[in-house]
Amino acid sequence: MTHASATTLAPDLALLERLAHDAVVALPEPWRAAATHVQLRIEDFAPRDILDAMGIADPFELTGLYEGIPLTEKSVMDQPLGPDMIWLFRRPILDEWLDRGDVSLGEMVTHVLVHELAHHFGWSDEQIAAIDPWWE
């Protein structure tokens, strides 16, 4: 019987969190500083209540989610309901990464993170493409 080596184990939640933080640090200013105020939460899958609220039956269909009020819609009159948060879902991200086969895991995490940050910042497709060159 052989033992699995570190190179054959699936990337864990901690690795995805490190890759997400690296992606935030790599953002150009002024986005980098503002993105550090968005909380990151890494989970294997989206919680069932979130999937149900979005009408998603298959948890592999959701790689990330932005929860909060986009900066373009915030008002000083708004009472904060909680921190703006980006969820990244490990298992769907890994599946998409393996299906693509043409990008690194760091690039895949960055792609999902940038997509969710676009909701936070209210970016246009052109702004997203400037930060994430392989935006679809």
CSV table of N, CA, C and O in Angstrom, one decimal:
chain,number,residue,atom,x,y,z
A,1,MET,N,0.8,-1.2,0.0
A,1,MET,CA,0.0,0.0,0.0
A,1,MET,C,0.9,1.2,0.0
A,1,MET,O,1.8,1.4,0.8
A,2,THR,N,0.6,2.2,-0.9
A,2,THR,CA,1.4,3.4,-0.9
A,2,THR,C,0.6,4.5,-0.2
A,2,THR,O,-0.6,4.5,-0.2
A,3,HIS,N,1.4,5.5,0.3
A,3,HIS,CA,0.8,6.6,0.9
A,3,HIS,C,0.7,7.8,-0.1
A,3,HIS,O,1.6,8.0,-0.9
A,4,ALA,N,-0.4,8.5,0.0
A,4,ALA,CA,-0.6,9.7,-0.8
A,4,ALA,C,0.5,10.7,-0.4
A,4,ALA,O,0.7,11.0,0.7
A,5,SER,N,1.1,11.3,-1.4
A,5,SER,CA,2.1,12.3,-1.2
A,5,SER,C,1.4,13.7,-1.2
A,5,SER,O,0.2,13.8,-1.6
A,6,ALA,N,2.1,14.7,-0.7
A,6,ALA,CA,1.5,16.0,-0.7
A,6,ALA,C,1.1,16.5,-2.1
A,6,ALA,O,0.2,17.3,-2.2
A,7,THR,N,1.7,16.0,-3.1
A,7,THR,CA,1.4,16.4,-4.4
A,7,THR,C,0.2,15.8,-5.0
A,7,THR,O,-0.3,16.2,-6.0
A,8,THR,N,-0.3,14.8,-4.3
A,8,THR,CA,-1.5,14.1,-4.8
A,8,THR,C,-2.8,14.4,-4.0
A,8,THR,O,-3.9,14.0,-4.3
A,9,LEU,N,-2.6,15.2,-3.0
A,9,LEU,CA,-3.8,15.6,-2.2
A,9,LEU,C,-4.5,16.8,-2.8
A,9,LEU,O,-3.8,17.7,-3.4
A,10,ALA,N,-5.8,16.8,-2.7
A,10,ALA,CA,-6.6,18.0,-3.2
A,10,ALA,C,-6.2,19.2,-2.4
A,10,ALA,O,-6.0,19.2,-1.2
A,11,PRO,N,-6.1,20.4,-3.1
A,11,PRO,CA,-5.9,21.6,-2.4
A,11,PRO,C,-6.9,21.9,-1.3
A,11,PRO,O,-8.1,21.7,-1.6
A,12,ASP,N,-6.5,22.2,-0.1
A,12,ASP,CA,-7.4,22.4,1.0
A,12,ASP,C,-7.9,23.9,1.1
A,12,ASP,O,-7.5,24.7,0.3
A,13,LEU,N,-8.8,24.1,2.0
A,13,LEU,CA,-9.4,25.4,2.3
A,13,LEU,C,-8.3,26.5,2.5
A,13,LEU,O,-8.4,27.6,2.1
A,14,ALA,N,-7.3,26.1,3.3
A,14,ALA,CA,-6.3,27.0,3.7
A,14,ALA,C,-5.5,27.5,2.5
A,14,ALA,O,-5.1,28.7,2.3
A,15,LEU,N,-5.2,26.6,1.5
A,15,LEU,CA,-4.5,27.0,0.3
A,15,LEU,C,-5.4,27.9,-0.5
A,15,LEU,O,-4.9,28.9,-1.0
A,16,LEU,N,-6.6,27.6,-0.7
A,16,LEU,CA,-7.5,28.5,-1.4
A,16,LEU,C,-7.6,29.9,-0.8
A,16,LEU,O,-7.6,30.9,-1.5
A,17,GLU,N,-7.6,29.9,0.5
A,17,GLU,CA,-7.6,31.2,1.2
A,17,GLU,C,-6.3,32.0,1.0
A,17,GLU,O,-6.3,33.2,0.7
A,18,ARG,N,-5.2,31.3,1.0
A,18,ARG,CA,-3.9,32.0,0.7
A,18,ARG,C,-3.9,32.5,-0.7
A,18,ARG,O,-3.4,33.6,-1.0
A,19,LEU,N,-4.4,31.7,-1.7
A,19,LEU,CA,-4.4,32.2,-3.1
A,19,LEU,C,-5.4,33.4,-3.2
A,19,LEU,O,-5.0,34.3,-4.0
A,20,ALA,N,-6.5,33.4,-2.5
A,20,ALA,CA,-7.4,34.5,-2.6
A,20,ALA,C,-6.7,35.8,-2.0
A,20,ALA,O,-6.9,36.9,-2.6
A,21,HIS,N,-6.1,35.6,-0.9
A,21,HIS,CA,-5.4,36.8,-0.3
A,21,HIS,C,-4.3,37.3,-1.2
A,21,HIS,O,-4.1,38.5,-1.4
A,22,ASP,N,-3.5,36.4,-1.9
A,22,ASP,CA,-2.5,36.7,-2.9
A,22,ASP,C,-3.1,37.5,-4.0
A,22,ASP,O,-2.6,38.5,-4.5
A,23,ALA,N,-4.3,37.1,-4.4
A,23,ALA,CA,-5.0,37.8,-5.5
A,23,ALA,C,-5.4,39.2,-5.1
A,23,ALA,O,-5.3,40.1,-5.9
A,24,VAL,N,-5.8,39.4,-3.9
A,24,VAL,CA,-6.2,40.7,-3.4
A,24,VAL,C,-4.9,41.6,-3.4
A,24,VAL,O,-4.9,42.8,-3.9
A,25,VAL,N,-3.8,41.1,-2.9
A,25,VAL,CA,-2.6,41.8,-2.8
A,25,VAL,C,-2.1,42.2,-4.2
A,25,VAL,O,-1.5,43.3,-4.4
A,26,ALA,N,-2.4,41.4,-5.2
A,26,ALA,CA,-1.9,41.6,-6.6
A,26,ALA,C,-2.8,42.6,-7.4
A,26,ALA,O,-2.4,43.1,-8.5
A,27,LEU,N,-3.9,43.0,-6.8
A,27,LEU,CA,-4.8,44.0,-7.5
A,27,LEU,C,-4.1,45.3,-7.6
A,27,LEU,O,-3.4,45.7,-6.7
A,28,PRO,N,-4.4,46.0,-8.7
A,28,PRO,CA,-3.9,47.4,-8.8
A,28,PRO,C,-4.6,48.3,-7.9
A,28,PRO,O,-5.8,48.1,-7.5
A,29,GLU,N,-3.9,49.4,-7.5
A,29,GLU,CA,-4.6,50.4,-6.7
A,29,GLU,C,-5.5,51.2,-7.6
A,29,GLU,O,-5.2,51.3,-8.8
A,30,PRO,N,-6.6,51.8,-7.1
A,30,PRO,CA,-7.0,51.9,-5.8
A,30,PRO,C,-7.8,50.6,-5.3
A,30,PRO,O,-8.3,50.6,-4.2
A,31,TRP,N,-8.0,49.6,-6.1
A,31,TRP,CA,-8.8,48.5,-5.8
A,31,TRP,C,-8.2,47.7,-4.7
A,31,TRP,O,-9.0,47.1,-3.9
A,32,ARG,N,-6.9,47.5,-4.6
A,32,ARG,CA,-6.3,46.7,-3.6
A,32,ARG,C,-6.7,47.1,-2.2
A,32,ARG,O,-7.1,46.3,-1.4
A,33,ALA,N,-6.5,48.4,-1.9
A,33,ALA,CA,-6.8,48.9,-0.6
A,33,ALA,C,-8.3,48.6,-0.2
A,33,ALA,O,-8.6,48.2,0.9
A,34,ALA,N,-9.1,49.0,-1.2
A,34,ALA,CA,-10.6,48.8,-0.9
A,34,ALA,C,-11.0,47.3,-0.8
A,34,ALA,O,-11.8,47.0,0.1
A,35,ALA,N,-10.3,46.5,-1.5
A,35,ALA,CA,-10.7,45.0,-1.5
A,35,ALA,C,-10.3,44.4,-0.1
A,35,ALA,O,-10.8,43.4,0.3
A,36,THR,N,-9.3,45.0,0.5
A,36,THR,CA,-8.9,44.4,1.8
A,36,THR,C,-10.0,44.6,2.9
A,36,THR,O,-9.9,44.0,3.9
A,37,HIS,N,-10.9,45.4,2.6
A,37,HIS,CA,-12.0,45.6,3.6
A,37,HIS,C,-13.2,44.7,3.4
A,37,HIS,O,-14.2,44.7,4.1
A,38,VAL,N,-13.1,43.8,2.3
A,38,VAL,CA,-14.1,42.8,2.1
A,38,VAL,C,-13.7,41.5,2.7
A,38,VAL,O,-12.5,41.1,2.5
A,39,GLN,N,-14.5,41.0,3.5
A,39,GLN,CA,-14.2,39.7,4.2
A,39,GLN,C,-14.2,38.6,3.3
A,39,GLN,O,-15.1,38.5,2.4
A,40,LEU,N,-13.2,37.7,3.4
A,40,LEU,CA,-13.2,36.5,2.6
A,40,LEU,C,-13.6,35.3,3.4
A,40,LEU,O,-13.2,35.1,4.6
A,41,ARG,N,-14.5,34.4,2.8
A,41,ARG,CA,-14.9,33.2,3.5
A,41,ARG,C,-14.8,32.1,2.5
A,41,ARG,O,-15.4,32.1,1.4
A,42,ILE,N,-14.0,31.1,2.9
A,42,ILE,CA,-13.7,29.9,2.0
A,42,ILE,C,-14.4,28.7,2.6
A,42,ILE,O,-14.2,28.4,3.8
A,43,GLU,N,-15.3,28.1,1.8
A,43,GLU,CA,-16.0,26.9,2.3
A,43,GLU,C,-15.9,25.8,1.2
A,43,GLU,O,-15.7,26.2,0.0
A,44,ASP,N,-16.2,24.6,1.5
A,44,ASP,CA,-16.2,23.5,0.5
A,44,ASP,C,-17.3,23.8,-0.5
A,44,ASP,O,-17.2,23.7,-1.7
A,45,PHE,N,-18.5,24.1,0.0
A,45,PHE,CA,-19.7,24.3,-0.8
A,45,PHE,C,-20.5,25.5,-0.2
A,45,PHE,O,-20.4,25.8,1.0
A,46,ALA,N,-21.4,26.1,-1.0
A,46,ALA,CA,-22.3,27.1,-0.5
A,46,ALA,C,-23.3,26.4,0.4
A,46,ALA,O,-23.7,25.3,0.2
A,47,PRO,N,-23.6,27.1,1.5
A,47,PRO,CA,-24.7,26.5,2.4
A,47,PRO,C,-26.0,26.3,1.7
A,47,PRO,O,-26.3,27.1,0.7
A,48,ARG,N,-26.7,25.3,2.1
A,48,ARG,CA,-28.0,25.0,1.4
A,48,ARG,C,-28.9,26.2,1.4
A,48,ARG,O,-29.6,26.4,0.4
A,49,ASP,N,-29.0,27.0,2.4
A,49,ASP,CA,-30.0,28.1,2.4
A,49,ASP,C,-29.6,29.1,1.3
A,49,ASP,O,-30.5,29.7,0.7
A,50,ILE,N,-28.3,29.3,1.1
A,50,ILE,CA,-27.9,30.2,0.0
A,50,ILE,C,-28.3,29.6,-1.4
A,50,ILE,O,-28.8,30.3,-2.2
A,51,LEU,N,-28.0,28.3,-1.5
A,51,LEU,CA,-28.3,27.7,-2.8
A,51,LEU,C,-29.8,27.7,-3.0
A,51,LEU,O,-30.3,28.0,-4.2
A,52,ASP,N,-30.6,27.4,-2.0
A,52,ASP,CA,-32.1,27.5,-2.1
A,52,ASP,C,-32.6,28.9,-2.5
A,52,ASP,O,-33.4,29.0,-3.4
A,53,ALA,N,-32.0,29.9,-1.8
A,53,ALA,CA,-32.4,31.3,-2.1
A,53,ALA,C,-32.1,31.7,-3.5
A,53,ALA,O,-32.8,32.5,-4.1
A,54,MET,N,-31.1,31.1,-4.1
A,54,MET,CA,-30.7,31.4,-5.5
A,54,MET,C,-31.3,30.5,-6.5
A,54,MET,O,-31.1,30.7,-7.7
A,55,GLY,N,-32.0,29.5,-6.0
A,55,GLY,CA,-32.6,28.6,-6.9
A,55,GLY,C,-31.6,27.6,-7.6
A,55,GLY,O,-31.8,27.2,-8.7
A,56,ILE,N,-30.6,27.3,-6.9
A,56,ILE,CA,-29.5,26.4,-7.4
A,56,ILE,C,-29.6,25.1,-6.8
A,56,ILE,O,-29.5,25.0,-5.6
A,57,ALA,N,-29.8,24.0,-7.6
A,57,ALA,CA,-30.0,22.7,-7.0
A,57,ALA,C,-28.6,22.0,-6.8
A,57,ALA,O,-28.4,21.3,-5.9
A,58,ASP,N,-27.7,22.2,-7.8
A,58,ASP,CA,-26.4,21.5,-7.8
A,58,ASP,C,-25.4,22.4,-7.1
A,58,ASP,O,-25.0,23.5,-7.7
A,59,PRO,N,-24.8,22.1,-6.0
A,59,PRO,CA,-23.9,23.0,-5.3
A,59,PRO,C,-22.6,23.2,-6.1
A,59,PRO,O,-21.8,24.1,-5.9
A,60,PHE,N,-22.3,22.3,-7.1
A,60,PHE,CA,-21.1,22.5,-8.0
A,60,PHE,C,-21.3,23.7,-9.0
A,60,PHE,O,-20.3,24.0,-9.6
A,61,GLU,N,-22.5,24.2,-9.1
A,61,GLU,CA,-22.7,25.3,-10.0
A,61,GLU,C,-22.3,26.7,-9.5
A,61,GLU,O,-22.3,27.6,-10.2
A,62,LEU,N,-22.0,26.8,-8.2
A,62,LEU,CA,-21.7,28.1,-7.6
A,62,LEU,C,-20.3,28.1,-7.1
A,62,LEU,O,-19.9,27.4,-6.1
A,63,THR,N,-19.4,28.8,-7.7
A,63,THR,CA,-18.0,28.9,-7.3
A,63,THR,C,-17.7,30.0,-6.4
A,63,THR,O,-16.8,30.0,-5.6
A,64,GLY,N,-18.5,31.1,-6.4
A,64,GLY,CA,-18.3,32.2,-5.5
A,64,GLY,C,-19.6,33.0,-5.4
A,64,GLY,O,-20.5,32.9,-6.2
A,65,LEU,N,-19.6,33.9,-4.4
A,65,LEU,CA,-20.7,34.7,-4.1
A,65,LEU,C,-20.3,36.0,-3.4
A,65,LEU,O,-19.5,35.9,-2.5
A,66,TYR,N,-20.9,37.1,-3.8
A,66,TYR,CA,-20.7,38.4,-3.1
A,66,TYR,C,-21.9,38.7,-2.3
A,66,TYR,O,-23.0,38.6,-2.8
A,67,GLU,N,-21.7,38.9,-1.0
A,67,GLU,CA,-22.8,39.3,-0.1
A,67,GLU,C,-22.5,40.7,0.4
A,67,GLU,O,-21.4,40.9,1.1
A,68,GLY,N,-23.4,41.6,0.1
A,68,GLY,CA,-23.2,43.0,0.6
A,68,GLY,C,-23.9,44.0,-0.3
A,68,GLY,O,-24.6,43.6,-1.2
A,69,ILE,N,-23.7,45.2,0.0
A,69,ILE,CA,-24.2,46.3,-0.9
A,69,ILE,C,-23.1,46.8,-1.7
A,69,ILE,O,-22.1,47.3,-1.2
A,70,PRO,N,-23.2,46.8,-3.1
A,70,PRO,CA,-22.2,47.3,-3.9
A,70,PRO,C,-21.9,48.8,-3.6
A,70,PRO,O,-22.7,49.5,-3.2
A,71,LEU,N,-20.6,49.1,-3.7
A,71,LEU,CA,-20.2,50.5,-3.4
A,71,LEU,C,-21.0,51.5,-4.2
A,71,LEU,O,-21.2,52.6,-3.7
A,72,THR,N,-21.4,51.1,-5.4
A,72,THR,CA,-22.1,52.1,-6.3
A,72,THR,C,-23.5,52.3,-5.8
A,72,THR,O,-24.2,53.2,-6.2
A,73,GLU,N,-24.0,51.5,-4.8
A,73,GLU,CA,-25.3,51.6,-4.3
A,73,GLU,C,-25.4,52.0,-2.8
A,73,GLU,O,-26.4,52.3,-2.2
A,74,LYS,N,-24.2,52.1,-2.2
A,74,LYS,CA,-24.1,52.4,-0.7
A,74,LYS,C,-24.4,53.9,-0.5
A,74,LYS,O,-24.1,54.7,-1.3
A,75,SER,N,-25.0,54.1,0.7
A,75,SER,CA,-25.3,55.5,1.1
A,75,SER,C,-24.8,55.7,2.5
A,75,SER,O,-24.8,54.7,3.3
A,76,VAL,N,-24.4,56.9,2.9
A,76,VAL,CA,-24.0,57.1,4.3
A,76,VAL,C,-25.2,56.9,5.2
A,76,VAL,O,-25.1,56.8,6.4
A,77,MET,N,-26.4,56.9,4.7
A,77,MET,CA,-27.6,56.7,5.5
A,77,MET,C,-27.9,55.2,5.8
A,77,MET,O,-28.7,54.9,6.6
A,78,ASP,N,-27.2,54.3,5.0
A,78,ASP,CA,-27.4,52.9,5.2
A,78,ASP,C,-26.9,52.5,6.6
A,78,ASP,O,-25.8,52.9,7.0
A,79,GLN,N,-27.6,51.6,7.3
A,79,GLN,CA,-27.1,51.0,8.5
A,79,GLN,C,-26.5,49.7,8.0
A,79,GLN,O,-27.1,48.9,7.4
A,80,PRO,N,-25.2,49.5,8.4
A,80,PRO,CA,-24.5,48.3,8.0
A,80,PRO,C,-25.2,47.1,8.6
A,80,PRO,O,-25.5,47.0,9.8
A,81,LEU,N,-25.5,46.1,7.8
A,81,LEU,CA,-26.1,44.8,8.2
A,81,LEU,C,-25.0,43.8,8.6
A,81,LEU,O,-25.3,42.8,9.1
A,82,GLY,N,-23.8,44.1,8.2
A,82,GLY,CA,-22.7,43.2,8.4
A,82,GLY,C,-21.6,43.5,7.4
A,82,GLY,O,-21.8,44.4,6.5
A,83,PRO,N,-20.4,42.9,7.5
A,83,PRO,CA,-19.4,43.2,6.6
A,83,PRO,C,-19.7,42.7,5.2
A,83,PRO,O,-20.4,41.7,5.0
A,84,ASP,N,-19.2,43.4,4.2
A,84,ASP,CA,-19.3,42.9,2.8
A,84,ASP,C,-18.4,41.7,2.8
A,84,ASP,O,-17.3,41.6,3.4
A,85,MET,N,-18.9,40.6,2.1
A,85,MET,CA,-18.2,39.4,2.2
A,85,MET,C,-18.2,38.7,0.8
A,85,MET,O,-19.2,38.8,0.0
A,86,ILE,N,-17.1,38.1,0.5
A,86,ILE,CA,-17.0,37.2,-0.7
A,86,ILE,C,-16.8,35.8,-0.2
A,86,ILE,O,-15.9,35.5,0.6
A,87,TRP,N,-17.6,34.9,-0.7
A,87,TRP,CA,-17.5,33.5,-0.4
A,87,TRP,C,-16.9,32.9,-1.6
A,87,TRP,O,-17.2,33.2,-2.8
A,88,LEU,N,-15.9,32.0,-1.4
A,88,LEU,CA,-15.3,31.2,-2.4
A,88,LEU,C,-15.6,29.7,-2.1
A,88,LEU,O,-15.4,29.3,-0.9
A,89,PHE,N,-16.1,28.9,-3.0
A,89,PHE,CA,-16.4,27.5,-2.7
A,89,PHE,C,-15.4,26.6,-3.4
A,89,PHE,O,-15.4,26.5,-4.6
A,90,ARG,N,-14.7,25.9,-2.5
A,90,ARG,CA,-13.5,25.1,-2.9
A,90,ARG,C,-13.8,24.0,-4.0
A,90,ARG,O,-13.2,23.9,-5.0
A,91,ARG,N,-14.8,23.2,-3.6
A,91,ARG,CA,-15.1,22.0,-4.5
A,91,ARG,C,-15.5,22.5,-5.9
A,91,ARG,O,-15.0,22.0,-6.9
A,92,PRO,N,-16.4,23.4,-6.1
A,92,PRO,CA,-16.8,23.9,-7.4
A,92,PRO,C,-15.6,24.5,-8.1
A,92,PRO,O,-15.5,24.4,-9.3
A,93,ILE,N,-14.8,25.3,-7.4
A,93,ILE,CA,-13.6,25.9,-8.0
A,93,ILE,C,-12.7,24.9,-8.5
A,93,ILE,O,-12.2,24.9,-9.6
A,94,LEU,N,-12.4,23.8,-7.7
A,94,LEU,CA,-11.5,22.8,-8.1
A,94,LEU,C,-12.1,22.0,-9.3
A,94,LEU,O,-11.3,21.7,-10.3
A,95,ASP,N,-13.4,21.8,-9.4
A,95,ASP,CA,-14.0,21.1,-10.5
A,95,ASP,C,-13.8,22.0,-11.8
A,95,ASP,O,-13.4,21.4,-12.8
A,96,GLU,N,-14.1,23.3,-11.7
A,96,GLU,CA,-13.9,24.1,-12.9
A,96,GLU,C,-12.5,24.2,-13.3
A,96,GLU,O,-12.2,24.2,-14.5
A,97,TRP,N,-11.6,24.3,-12.3
A,97,TRP,CA,-10.1,24.3,-12.6
A,97,TRP,C,-9.7,23.1,-13.4
A,97,TRP,O,-9.0,23.1,-14.4
A,98,LEU,N,-10.1,21.9,-12.9
A,98,LEU,CA,-9.8,20.6,-13.6
A,98,LEU,C,-10.4,20.5,-14.9
A,98,LEU,O,-9.8,20.1,-15.9
A,99,ASP,N,-11.7,21.0,-15.1
A,99,ASP,CA,-12.4,21.0,-16.4
A,99,ASP,C,-11.6,21.8,-17.4
A,99,ASP,O,-11.5,21.5,-18.6
A,100,ARG,N,-11.2,23.0,-16.9
A,100,ARG,CA,-10.5,23.9,-17.9
A,100,ARG,C,-9.2,23.4,-18.3
A,100,ARG,O,-8.8,23.3,-19.5
A,101,GLY,N,-8.4,23.0,-17.3
A,101,GLY,CA,-7.1,22.4,-17.6
A,101,GLY,C,-6.1,23.3,-18.2
A,101,GLY,O,-5.0,22.8,-18.6
A,102,ASP,N,-6.4,24.6,-18.4
A,102,ASP,CA,-5.4,25.5,-19.1
A,102,ASP,C,-5.0,26.7,-18.2
A,102,ASP,O,-4.4,27.6,-18.7
A,103,VAL,N,-5.3,26.7,-16.9
A,103,VAL,CA,-4.9,27.7,-16.0
A,103,VAL,C,-4.4,27.1,-14.7
A,103,VAL,O,-4.8,26.0,-14.4
A,104,SER,N,-3.7,27.9,-14.0
A,104,SER,CA,-3.2,27.5,-12.7
A,104,SER,C,-4.3,27.6,-11.7
A,104,SER,O,-5.3,28.3,-11.9
A,105,LEU,N,-4.2,27.0,-10.6
A,105,LEU,CA,-5.2,27.1,-9.5
A,105,LEU,C,-5.3,28.5,-9.0
A,105,LEU,O,-6.3,29.1,-8.8
A,106,GLY,N,-4.1,29.2,-8.9
A,106,GLY,CA,-4.1,30.6,-8.5
A,106,GLY,C,-4.9,31.5,-9.5
A,106,GLY,O,-5.6,32.4,-9.1
A,107,GLU,N,-4.7,31.2,-10.8
A,107,GLU,CA,-5.4,32.0,-11.8
A,107,GLU,C,-6.9,31.7,-11.7
A,107,GLU,O,-7.7,32.7,-11.8
A,108,MET,N,-7.3,30.5,-11.4
A,108,MET,CA,-8.7,30.2,-11.2
A,108,MET,C,-9.3,30.9,-10.0
A,108,MET,O,-10.4,31.5,-10.1
A,109,VAL,N,-8.6,30.8,-8.9
A,109,VAL,CA,-9.1,31.5,-7.7
A,109,VAL,C,-9.2,33.0,-8.0
A,109,VAL,O,-10.2,33.7,-7.6
A,110,THR,N,-8.2,33.6,-8.6
A,110,THR,CA,-8.2,35.0,-8.9
A,110,THR,C,-9.4,35.3,-9.8
A,110,THR,O,-10.1,36.4,-9.6
A,111,HIS,N,-9.7,34.5,-10.8
A,111,HIS,CA,-10.8,34.7,-11.7
A,111,HIS,C,-12.1,34.8,-11.0
A,111,HIS,O,-12.9,35.7,-11.2
A,112,VAL,N,-12.4,33.8,-10.1
A,112,VAL,CA,-13.6,33.8,-9.3
A,112,VAL,C,-13.6,35.0,-8.4
A,112,VAL,O,-14.7,35.7,-8.3
A,113,LEU,N,-12.5,35.3,-7.7
A,113,LEU,CA,-12.5,36.5,-6.8
A,113,LEU,C,-12.8,37.8,-7.5
A,113,LEU,O,-13.5,38.6,-7.0
A,114,VAL,N,-12.1,38.0,-8.7
A,114,VAL,CA,-12.3,39.2,-9.4
A,114,VAL,C,-13.8,39.3,-9.9
A,114,VAL,O,-14.4,40.4,-9.8
A,115,HIS,N,-14.4,38.2,-10.2
A,115,HIS,CA,-15.8,38.3,-10.6
A,115,HIS,C,-16.7,38.7,-9.5
A,115,HIS,O,-17.6,39.6,-9.6
A,116,GLU,N,-16.4,38.3,-8.3
A,116,GLU,CA,-17.2,38.7,-7.1
A,116,GLU,C,-16.8,40.1,-6.7
A,116,GLU,O,-17.7,40.8,-6.3
A,117,LEU,N,-15.6,40.5,-6.8
A,117,LEU,CA,-15.2,41.9,-6.5
A,117,LEU,C,-15.9,42.8,-7.5
A,117,LEU,O,-16.2,44.0,-7.1
A,118,ALA,N,-16.1,42.4,-8.7
A,118,ALA,CA,-16.9,43.2,-9.7
A,118,ALA,C,-18.2,43.6,-9.2
A,118,ALA,O,-18.7,44.7,-9.4
A,119,HIS,N,-18.9,42.7,-8.5
A,119,HIS,CA,-20.2,43.0,-7.9
A,119,HIS,C,-20.0,44.1,-6.8
A,119,HIS,O,-20.8,45.0,-6.7
A,120,HIS,N,-19.0,43.9,-6.0
A,120,HIS,CA,-18.7,44.9,-4.9
A,120,HIS,C,-18.4,46.3,-5.4
A,120,HIS,O,-19.0,47.3,-5.0
A,121,PHE,N,-17.6,46.3,-6.4
A,121,PHE,CA,-17.1,47.6,-7.0
A,121,PHE,C,-18.0,48.2,-8.1
A,121,PHE,O,-17.9,49.4,-8.4
A,122,GLY,N,-18.9,47.4,-8.6
A,122,GLY,CA,-19.7,47.8,-9.7
A,122,GLY,C,-19.0,48.0,-11.0
A,122,GLY,O,-19.2,48.9,-11.8
A,123,TRP,N,-18.0,47.1,-11.2
A,123,TRP,CA,-17.1,47.2,-12.4
A,123,TRP,C,-17.9,46.8,-13.7
A,123,TRP,O,-18.8,45.9,-13.7
A,124,SER,N,-17.5,47.4,-14.8
A,124,SER,CA,-18.0,47.0,-16.1
A,124,SER,C,-17.2,45.8,-16.6
A,124,SER,O,-16.2,45.5,-16.0
A,125,ASP,N,-17.7,45.2,-17.7
A,125,ASP,CA,-16.9,44.1,-18.3
A,125,ASP,C,-15.5,44.5,-18.7
A,125,ASP,O,-14.6,43.7,-18.6
A,126,GLU,N,-15.4,45.7,-19.2
A,126,GLU,CA,-14.1,46.2,-19.6
A,126,GLU,C,-13.1,46.4,-18.4
A,126,GLU,O,-12.0,46.1,-18.5
A,127,GLN,N,-13.7,46.9,-17.3
A,127,GLN,CA,-12.8,47.0,-16.1
A,127,GLN,C,-12.4,45.6,-15.6
A,127,GLN,O,-11.3,45.4,-15.2
A,128,ILE,N,-13.3,44.7,-15.6
A,128,ILE,CA,-13.0,43.3,-15.2
A,128,ILE,C,-11.9,42.7,-16.1
A,128,ILE,O,-10.9,42.2,-15.6
A,129,ALA,N,-12.1,42.9,-17.4
A,129,ALA,CA,-11.1,42.3,-18.4
A,129,ALA,C,-9.7,43.0,-18.2
A,129,ALA,O,-8.7,42.3,-18.4
A,130,ALA,N,-9.6,44.2,-17.7
A,130,ALA,CA,-8.4,44.9,-17.5
A,130,ALA,C,-7.6,44.2,-16.3
A,130,ALA,O,-6.4,44.2,-16.3
A,131,ILE,N,-8.3,43.7,-15.4
A,131,ILE,CA,-7.7,43.1,-14.2
A,131,ILE,C,-7.6,41.6,-14.4
A,131,ILE,O,-6.6,41.0,-13.9
A,132,ASP,N,-8.6,41.0,-15.0
A,132,ASP,CA,-8.6,39.5,-15.3
A,132,ASP,C,-8.6,39.3,-16.8
A,132,ASP,O,-9.7,39.2,-17.4
A,133,PRO,N,-7.4,39.2,-17.4
A,133,PRO,CA,-7.3,39.1,-18.9
A,133,PRO,C,-8.1,38.0,-19.5
A,133,PRO,O,-8.5,38.1,-20.7
A,134,TRP,N,-8.4,36.9,-18.8
A,134,TRP,CA,-9.1,35.8,-19.5
A,134,TRP,C,-10.6,35.8,-19.1
A,134,TRP,O,-11.2,34.8,-19.1
A,135,TRP,N,-11.1,37.0,-18.8
A,135,TRP,CA,-12.5,37.2,-18.5
A,135,TRP,C,-13.3,36.7,-19.7
A,135,TRP,O,-13.0,37.0,-20.8
A,136,GLU,N,-14.4,36.0,-19.4
A,136,GLU,CA,-15.2,35.4,-20.6
A,136,GLU,C,-16.3,36.4,-20.9
A,136,GLU,O,-17.1,36.8,-20.1
